[in-house]
Coordinates of N, CA and C in Angstrom, one line a residue:
X1 N 1.0 -1.1 -0.5 CA -0.6 -0.3 0.1 C 0.7 1.1 0.5
X2 N 1.8 1.9 0.6 CA 3.0 2.1 0.7 C 3.2 3.1 -0.5
X3 N 4.1 1.8 -1.3 CA 4.2 1.4 -2.9 C 3.1 2.6 -3.3
X4 N 2.0 2.1 -3.3 CA 1.5 3.0 -4.6 C 1.1 4.2 -4.2
X5 N 0.5 4.9 -2.5 CA 0.9 5.6 -2.5 C 2.0 6.7 -2.9
X6 N 3.0 6.1 -2.4 CA 4.0 7.0 -2.7 C 4.9 7.1 -5.0
X7 N 4.0 5.4 -5.3 CA 4.0 6.4 -6.4 C 3.2 7.2 -7.2
X8 N 1.4 7.3 -6.0 CA 1.1 8.6 -6.7 C 1.3 9.7 -6.6
X9 N 1.9 10.1 -5.2 CA 2.6 11.2 -5.5 C 3.6 11.9 -6.1
X10 N 4.3 10.9 -6.6 CA 5.3 11.3 -7.7 C 4.1 11.2 -9.0
X11 N 3.5 10.5 -9.3 CA 2.2 10.7 -10.5 C 2.1 12.5 -10.3
X12 N 2.1 12.8 -9.1 CA 1.2 13.8 -8.4 C 1.5 15.2 -9.0
X13 N 3.4 15.3 -8.4 CA 3.9 16.3 -8.6 C 4.8 16.4 -9.9
X14 N 4.6 14.8 -10.8 CA 5.1 14.9 -12.4 C 4.0 16.4 -13.3
X15 N 2.5 15.2 -12.6 CA 1.2 16.4 -13.3 C 1.4 17.8 -13.5
X16 N 2.0 18.2 -11.7 CA 1.9 19.8 -11.2 C 2.3 20.6 -11.7
X17 N 3.7 20.3 -12.8 CA 4.4 21.3 -13.2 C 5.9 21.3 -12.7
X18 N 5.4 21.1 -10.7 CA 6.3 21.7 -10.9 C 8.1 20.4 -10.8
X19 N 9.1 21.4 -10.7 CA 10.0 21.6 -11.1 C 10.8 21.2 -12.0
X20 N 10.0 22.4 -13.4 CA 10.0 22.8 -13.9 C 11.1 23.7 -14.0
X21 N 11.7 24.5 -15.2 CA 12.1 25.6 -14.7 C 12.0 27.2 -15.1
X22 N 12.3 27.7 -14.4 CA 10.7 28.9 -14.8 C 11.4 29.3 -15.9
X23 N 11.9 29.0 -16.8 CA 11.7 30.2 -18.1 C 11.1 28.9 -19.5
X24 N 10.7 27.8 -19.2 CA 10.4 27.0 -19.5 C 8.9 27.6 -19.3
X25 N 8.1 27.9 -18.3 CA 6.7 28.3 -18.4 C 6.0 28.6 -19.9
X26 N 5.1 28.0 -20.3 CA 4.3 28.6 -21.0 C 3.2 30.5 -20.5
X27 N 3.4 31.6 -20.8 CA 2.2 32.5 -20.5 C 1.2 32.0 -20.7
X28 N -0.2 32.4 -19.6 CA -1.2 32.0 -20.1 C -1.8 33.3 -21.4
X29 N -2.6 32.8 -22.1 CA -2.9 33.8 -23.6 C -4.0 34.5 -22.3
X30 N -4.5 35.6 -23.2 CA -6.1 36.2 -22.5 C -7.0 35.7 -23.5
X31 N -8.3 35.2 -23.2 CA -9.4 34.9 -24.1 C -9.1 35.3 -25.8
X32 N -9.4 36.6 -25.7 CA -9.6 37.4 -26.7 C -8.8 36.9 -28.1
X33 N -7.0 36.9 -27.2 CA -6.1 35.6 -28.3 C -6.4 34.5 -28.4
X34 N -7.1 34.0 -27.7 CA -6.6 32.5 -28.3 C -8.1 32.1 -29.0
X35 N -9.1 32.9 -28.9 CA -10.4 33.0 -29.0 C -10.1 33.2 -31.0
X36 N -8.6 34.8 -30.6 CA -7.9 35.3 -32.8 C -7.9 34.0 -33.1
X37 N -6.8 33.1 -32.5 CA -6.3 32.0 -32.8 C -7.4 30.3 -33.0
X38 N -8.4 30.6 -32.8 CA -8.5 29.1 -33.0 C -10.4 29.4 -34.0
X39 N -9.7 30.7 -34.4 CA -10.8 31.5 -35.9 C -11.8 31.3 -35.1
X40 N -12.9 32.2 -33.7 CA -13.9 32.1 -33.0 C -14.1 33.7 -33.8
X41 N -12.7 35.0 -33.2 CA -13.7 35.4 -33.1 C -11.7 36.2 -34.6
X42 N -13.1 37.5 -35.3 CA -11.8 37.9 -36.0 C -11.4 38.6 -35.8
X43 N -10.1 38.8 -36.5 CA -8.1 39.7 -35.8 C -8.8 41.0 -36.3
X44 N -9.3 42.0 -35.3 CA -9.8 43.3 -35.8 C -8.4 44.3 -36.5
X45 N -7.4 44.1 -35.6 CA -6.0 44.3 -37.0 C -6.0 43.9 -38.5
X46 N -6.7 43.0 -39.3 CA -6.7 42.0 -39.8 C -8.1 42.4 -40.7
X47 N -9.1 43.2 -39.4 CA -11.4 43.1 -40.6 C -11.0 44.3 -41.7
X48 N -10.7 43.9 -42.7 CA -11.5 45.7 -43.8 C -12.3 46.3 -43.4
X49 N -12.2 47.0 -43.4 CA -13.5 48.0 -43.0 C -14.8 48.9 -44.1
X50 N -14.0 48.5 -44.7 CA -15.3 48.4 -46.4 C -16.5 47.4 -46.0
X51 N -17.1 48.5 -46.4 CA -19.1 47.6 -46.3 C -20.4 48.5 -46.0
X52 N -21.0 47.4 -45.5 CA -22.8 48.7 -44.7 C -22.6 48.1 -43.3
X53 N -23.0 48.7 -42.0 CA -23.2 48.9 -41.0 C -24.5 49.2 -40.7
X54 N -24.9 48.6 -39.3 CA -26.8 49.2 -39.5 C -27.0 48.3 -37.7
X55 N -28.3 49.4 -38.1 CA -28.8 49.0 -35.9 C -30.5 49.8 -36.2
X56 N -30.6 48.9 -36.7 CA -32.8 49.0 -36.7 C -32.6 49.9 -38.2
X57 N -32.6 51.5 -37.5 CA -33.0 52.9 -38.3 C -31.8 53.7 -39.3
X58 N -29.9 53.2 -38.0 CA -29.4 54.0 -38.0 C -28.0 53.0 -39.5
X59 N -27.5 53.8 -40.5 CA -26.7 53.2 -41.6 C -25.6 53.7 -41.5
X60 N -24.3 53.0 -41.8 CA -23.1 54.1 -41.8 C -22.8 52.3 -42.5
X61 N -21.6 53.9 -44.2 CA -21.3 53.0 -44.7 C -19.9 53.2 -45.0
X62 N -18.8 52.1 -45.6 CA -17.3 52.8 -45.5 C -17.1 52.1 -46.9
X63 N -16.5 53.3 -47.3 CA -15.6 52.2 -48.6 C -14.0 52.9 -49.1
X64 N -13.8 52.8 -49.6 CA -11.8 52.6 -49.9 C -12.0 53.3 -50.7
X65 N -11.0 54.8 -51.0 CA -11.0 55.4 -52.2 C -8.8 55.2 -52.2
X66 N -8.4 56.3 -52.4 CA -6.7 56.5 -52.8 C -6.3 56.9 -51.9
X67 N -7.0 57.6 -51.4 CA -6.0 58.3 -49.5 C -6.6 57.5 -48.5
X68 N -7.6 56.2 -48.7 CA -7.5 55.8 -47.0 C -9.2 55.4 -46.8
X69 N -9.9 56.1 -46.6 CA -12.0 55.2 -46.9 C -12.9 56.6 -46.4
X70 N -13.6 56.3 -47.3 CA -14.6 57.2 -47.6 C -15.9 57.0 -45.7
X71 N -16.3 57.9 -45.8 CA -17.1 57.3 -44.2 C -18.5 58.3 -44.7
X72 N -19.5 57.2 -44.8 CA -21.6 58.0 -44.7 C -21.8 57.1 -43.7
X73 N -22.5 58.8 -42.8 CA -23.5 57.9 -41.9 C -24.8 58.4 -41.8
X74 N -25.4 57.6 -41.6 CA -27.1 58.2 -41.1 C -27.7 57.5 -40.5
X75 N -28.8 58.6 -39.5 CA -29.8 58.3 -38.6 C -31.3 58.8 -38.6
X76 N -32.2 57.8 -38.7 CA -33.6 58.1 -38.1 C -34.3 57.7 -37.4
X77 N -34.9 59.0 -37.0 CA -35.8 58.6 -35.5 C -37.6 58.6 -35.8
X78 N -37.5 59.8 -37.1 CA -39.1 60.2 -38.6 C -39.2 60.9 -37.7
X79 N -39.9 61.7 -38.6 CA -40.6 62.8 -38.2 C -39.9 63.5 -38.7
X80 N -38.7 63.8 -39.5 CA -37.5 65.0 -40.0 C -36.8 64.7 -39.2
X81 N -36.7 63.9 -38.3 CA -35.4 64.1 -36.9 C -34.4 63.2 -37.5
X82 N -33.4 63.9 -38.3 CA -32.5 62.8 -38.8 C -31.3 63.0 -38.7
X83 N -29.9 62.4 -38.8 CA -28.6 62.8 -39.1 C -28.3 62.4 -40.2
X84 N -26.8 63.0 -41.2 CA -27.3 62.7 -42.6 C -25.2 63.8 -42.8
X85 N -24.4 61.8 -42.7 CA -23.0 63.2 -43.2 C -22.7 62.5 -44.0
X86 N -21.1 62.5 -44.5 CA -20.0 61.9 -45.8 C -18.9 62.8 -44.9
X87 N -17.9 61.9 -45.2 CA -16.9 62.5 -45.3 C -15.6 61.0 -44.7
X88 N -14.7 60.8 -44.1 CA -13.4 60.9 -44.0 C -13.1 59.7 -43.1
X89 N -12.5 58.5 -43.5 CA -11.8 58.2 -41.9 C -10.5 56.8 -42.4
X90 N -10.2 57.4 -41.4 CA -8.7 56.8 -40.8 C -8.4 55.6 -39.7
X91 N -7.5 55.0 -39.9 CA -7.8 54.0 -38.6 C -6.4 53.9 -38.6
X92 N -6.6 53.3 -36.9 CA -5.2 53.2 -35.9 C -5.1 52.1 -35.2
X93 N -5.4 50.7 -35.1 CA -5.7 49.6 -34.3 C -7.1 50.0 -34.8
X94 N -7.9 49.9 -33.5 CA -9.0 49.5 -32.9 C -10.0 50.7 -32.9
X95 N -9.0 51.9 -33.1 CA -8.8 53.3 -33.6 C -9.7 54.2 -34.3
X96 N -10.5 54.3 -34.8 CA -11.1 55.0 -36.0 C -11.7 56.7 -36.5
X97 N -9.8 57.7 -36.5 CA -10.6 58.7 -36.8 C -11.5 59.2 -37.8
X98 N -12.8 59.5 -37.5 CA -13.9 60.2 -38.9 C -13.8 61.2 -38.2
X99 N -13.8 61.7 -39.8 CA -14.5 63.5 -40.0 C -15.3 63.7 -40.9
X100 N -16.4 63.9 -40.4 CA -17.9 63.5 -41.2 C -18.1 66.3 -41.7
X101 N -18.8 66.0 -42.7 CA -19.0 66.8 -42.7 C -17.8 68.0 -43.9
X102 N -16.7 68.2 -43.1 CA -16.1 69.2 -43.9 C -15.7 70.4 -42.7
X103 N -13.8 70.5 -42.8 CA -13.5 71.7 -42.4 C -13.4 71.9 -40.9
X104 N -13.2 70.7 -40.9 CA -13.2 69.4 -39.4 C -13.9 69.7 -38.3
X105 N -15.2 70.7 -38.1 CA -15.9 70.1 -37.6 C -16.9 69.4 -36.2
X106 N -16.4 68.2 -37.2 CA -17.6 67.0 -37.0 C -16.4 66.1 -37.2
X107 N -15.5 66.2 -36.2 CA -14.2 65.8 -36.0 C -13.8 64.5 -34.5
X108 N -13.7 63.2 -34.9 CA -13.8 62.4 -33.6 C -12.9 61.7 -33.5
X109 N -12.4 60.6 -32.2 CA -12.7 58.9 -33.0 C -13.4 58.2 -32.7
X110 N -13.7 57.6 -32.9 CA -14.9 55.9 -32.4 C -13.6 55.1 -32.6
X111 N -15.2 53.2 -32.1 CA -14.0 52.7 -31.9 C -15.2 51.3 -32.6
X112 N -13.5 50.9 -33.1 CA -14.3 49.0 -33.9 C -13.5 48.9 -32.7
X113 N -14.9 47.2 -32.6 CA -14.6 46.1 -31.7 C -15.6 44.9 -32.4
X114 N -14.5 44.7 -33.7 CA -14.4 43.4 -34.3 C -15.6 43.8 -35.6
X115 N -17.0 43.5 -35.6 CA -17.7 43.9 -36.4 C -18.9 45.0 -36.3
X116 N -18.6 45.7 -35.1 CA -19.5 46.6 -34.5 C -18.8 47.5 -34.6
X117 N -19.2 49.5 -34.7 CA -18.4 50.4 -35.1 C -19.2 50.9 -33.8
X118 N -18.9 51.7 -32.3 CA -19.3 52.2 -31.4 C -18.8 53.7 -31.4
X119 N -19.7 55.2 -32.0 CA -19.2 56.1 -31.8 C -18.8 56.8 -29.9
X120 N -18.4 58.0 -29.5 CA -18.2 58.4 -28.4 C -19.4 58.9 -27.8
X121 N -20.3 59.2 -27.2 CA -21.1 59.4 -26.7 C -21.3 61.0 -26.8
X122 N -20.4 61.6 -26.4 CA -20.0 63.3 -27.0 C -19.4 63.6 -28.0
X123 N -19.9 64.2 -28.8 CA -19.6 64.8 -30.2 C -19.2 66.1 -29.8
X124 N -18.4 66.6 -30.5 CA -17.9 68.3 -31.5 C -19.1 69.1 -31.6
X125 N -19.9 69.7 -31.4 CA -21.0 70.5 -31.6 C -21.5 70.4 -32.9
X126 N -19.3 70.9 -34.1 CA -19.9 71.1 -34.8 C -20.7 70.6 -35.6
X127 N -20.6 68.9 -34.9 CA -21.6 68.0 -36.1 C -23.3 67.2 -35.3
X128 N -23.4 68.6 -34.7 CA -24.8 69.2 -35.0 C -25.3 70.2 -35.9
X129 N -24.4 70.3 -36.7 CA -24.8 71.5 -38.5 C -25.2 70.4 -39.1
X130 N -25.4 69.1 -38.9 CA -25.3 67.5 -39.9 C -26.6 66.7 -39.2
X131 N -27.4 67.2 -38.0 CA -28.6 66.7 -37.6 C -29.4 68.1 -37.9
X132 N -31.3 67.2 -37.8 CA -32.0 68.4 -37.2 C -32.9 68.2 -36.2
X133 N -33.2 69.1 -35.8 CA -34.1 69.0 -34.2 C -33.3 68.5 -33.4
X134 N -33.6 67.6 -32.5 CA -33.1 66.8 -31.2 C -32.4 65.6 -31.6
X135 N -31.5 65.4 -33.4 CA -31.4 64.0 -33.5 C -29.8 64.1 -33.2
X136 N -28.9 63.8 -33.0 CA -27.1 63.0 -32.8 C -27.0 62.2 -33.6
X137 N -25.6 62.2 -33.7 CA -24.4 61.0 -34.3 C -23.7 60.6 -32.4
X138 N -24.5 60.7 -31.5 CA -23.7 60.7 -30.4 C -24.7 59.1 -30.0
X139 N -22.6 58.2 -29.5 CA -23.8 57.1 -28.9 C -23.9 56.2 -30.6
X140 N -24.0 56.9 -31.6 CA -24.6 55.5 -32.8 C -23.5 54.7 -32.7
X141 N -24.2 52.7 -33.2 CA -23.4 51.7 -33.2 C -23.7 51.5 -34.0
X142 N -22.9 50.1 -34.4 CA -23.5 49.8 -36.1 C -22.5 48.7 -35.6
X143 N -23.7 47.9 -36.5 CA -22.7 46.5 -36.7 C -22.6 46.1 -38.3
X144 N -22.1 45.2 -38.0 CA -21.5 44.9 -40.3 C -22.3 43.9 -40.7
X145 N -23.7 44.8 -41.7 CA -23.9 43.9 -42.3 C -23.9 43.0 -43.3
X146 N -22.3 44.2 -44.2 CA -22.5 43.3 -45.2 C -20.6 43.9 -45.9
X147 N -20.0 42.8 -46.3 CA -18.3 43.9 -47.1 C -18.4 44.1 -48.1
X148 N -20.0 43.8 -49.0 CA -20.0 43.9 -50.9 C -19.6 45.7 -50.0
X149 N -18.1 46.5 -51.5 CA -18.3 47.9 -51.8 C -19.9 48.4 -52.6
X150 N -19.9 47.4 -53.7 CA -20.8 48.0 -54.4 C -22.1 48.6 -53.1
X151 N -22.7 47.6 -52.3 CA -23.7 48.6 -51.7 C -23.5 49.2 -51.3
X152 N -22.5 49.5 -50.4 CA -21.5 50.4 -49.5 C -21.9 52.0 -50.1
X153 N -21.5 51.5 -51.3 CA -20.7 52.7 -52.7 C -23.1 53.0 -52.8
X154 N -23.5 52.3 -52.6 CA -24.9 52.4 -52.6 C -26.4 52.8 -52.2
X155 N -25.7 53.2 -50.8 CA -26.0 53.6 -49.8 C -26.8 55.3 -49.6
X156 N -28.0 55.5 -49.2 CA -28.1 56.4 -49.6 C -29.0 57.0 -48.6
X157 N -30.1 58.3 -47.9 CA -30.2 58.6 -47.2 C -31.5 59.2 -46.8
X158 N -32.5 59.7 -46.6 CA -34.0 59.5 -46.7 C -34.0 60.4 -47.6
X159 N -32.4 61.6 -47.3 CA -32.9 62.3 -49.0 C -32.7 62.3 -50.1
X160 N -32.7 60.9 -50.5 CA -31.8 60.5 -51.4 C -30.7 60.4 -51.7
X161 N -29.1 61.4 -50.9 CA -28.4 61.7 -51.5 C -27.7 60.2 -50.9
X162 N -26.3 60.0 -51.9 CA -25.5 59.3 -51.7 C -25.0 59.3 -50.5
X163 N -24.3 58.5 -49.9 CA -24.1 59.0 -48.4 C -22.1 58.6 -49.0
X164 N -21.1 57.0 -49.7 CA -19.9 56.8 -49.7 C -19.5 56.9 -51.8
X165 N -20.7 57.5 -52.1 CA -19.9 57.5 -53.7 C -19.4 58.4 -53.9
X166 N -17.5 58.6 -54.1 CA -17.0 59.2 -54.3 C -17.1 60.3 -55.1

């Protein structure tokens, strides 16, 4: 019986990893890295931005250009309470620098999280010029519906203006 207990103790010690040199120990991965490596989650660094994003009546399009990307955004709360604007977007990792309208009056950083884009809750006052009544782009969150550049170029606001055409 003693020999069996001693053998079990030795096996348990061998399985616990004791006795390994500290340099040989592998650092544990965070969950996001593990999910990316196993193909369960898209790698944000390799995700193409171009496409159509949406949630309810909120829409966003992104198309590639020679200088980067063109973006168009539209929110519609009904009864003429809308925002609509086009501009440029540049990417730095998961941060998107968005300039809507022109003259940098509506310039801010949004967040890319896989297939989801989230605008900040507070935007510059210059963004109000792109909106009617009480509408706002603040807090806009949309999810990718399509990665088709053709669909993104064809997206229109409620007035019929193309938001992502050249």
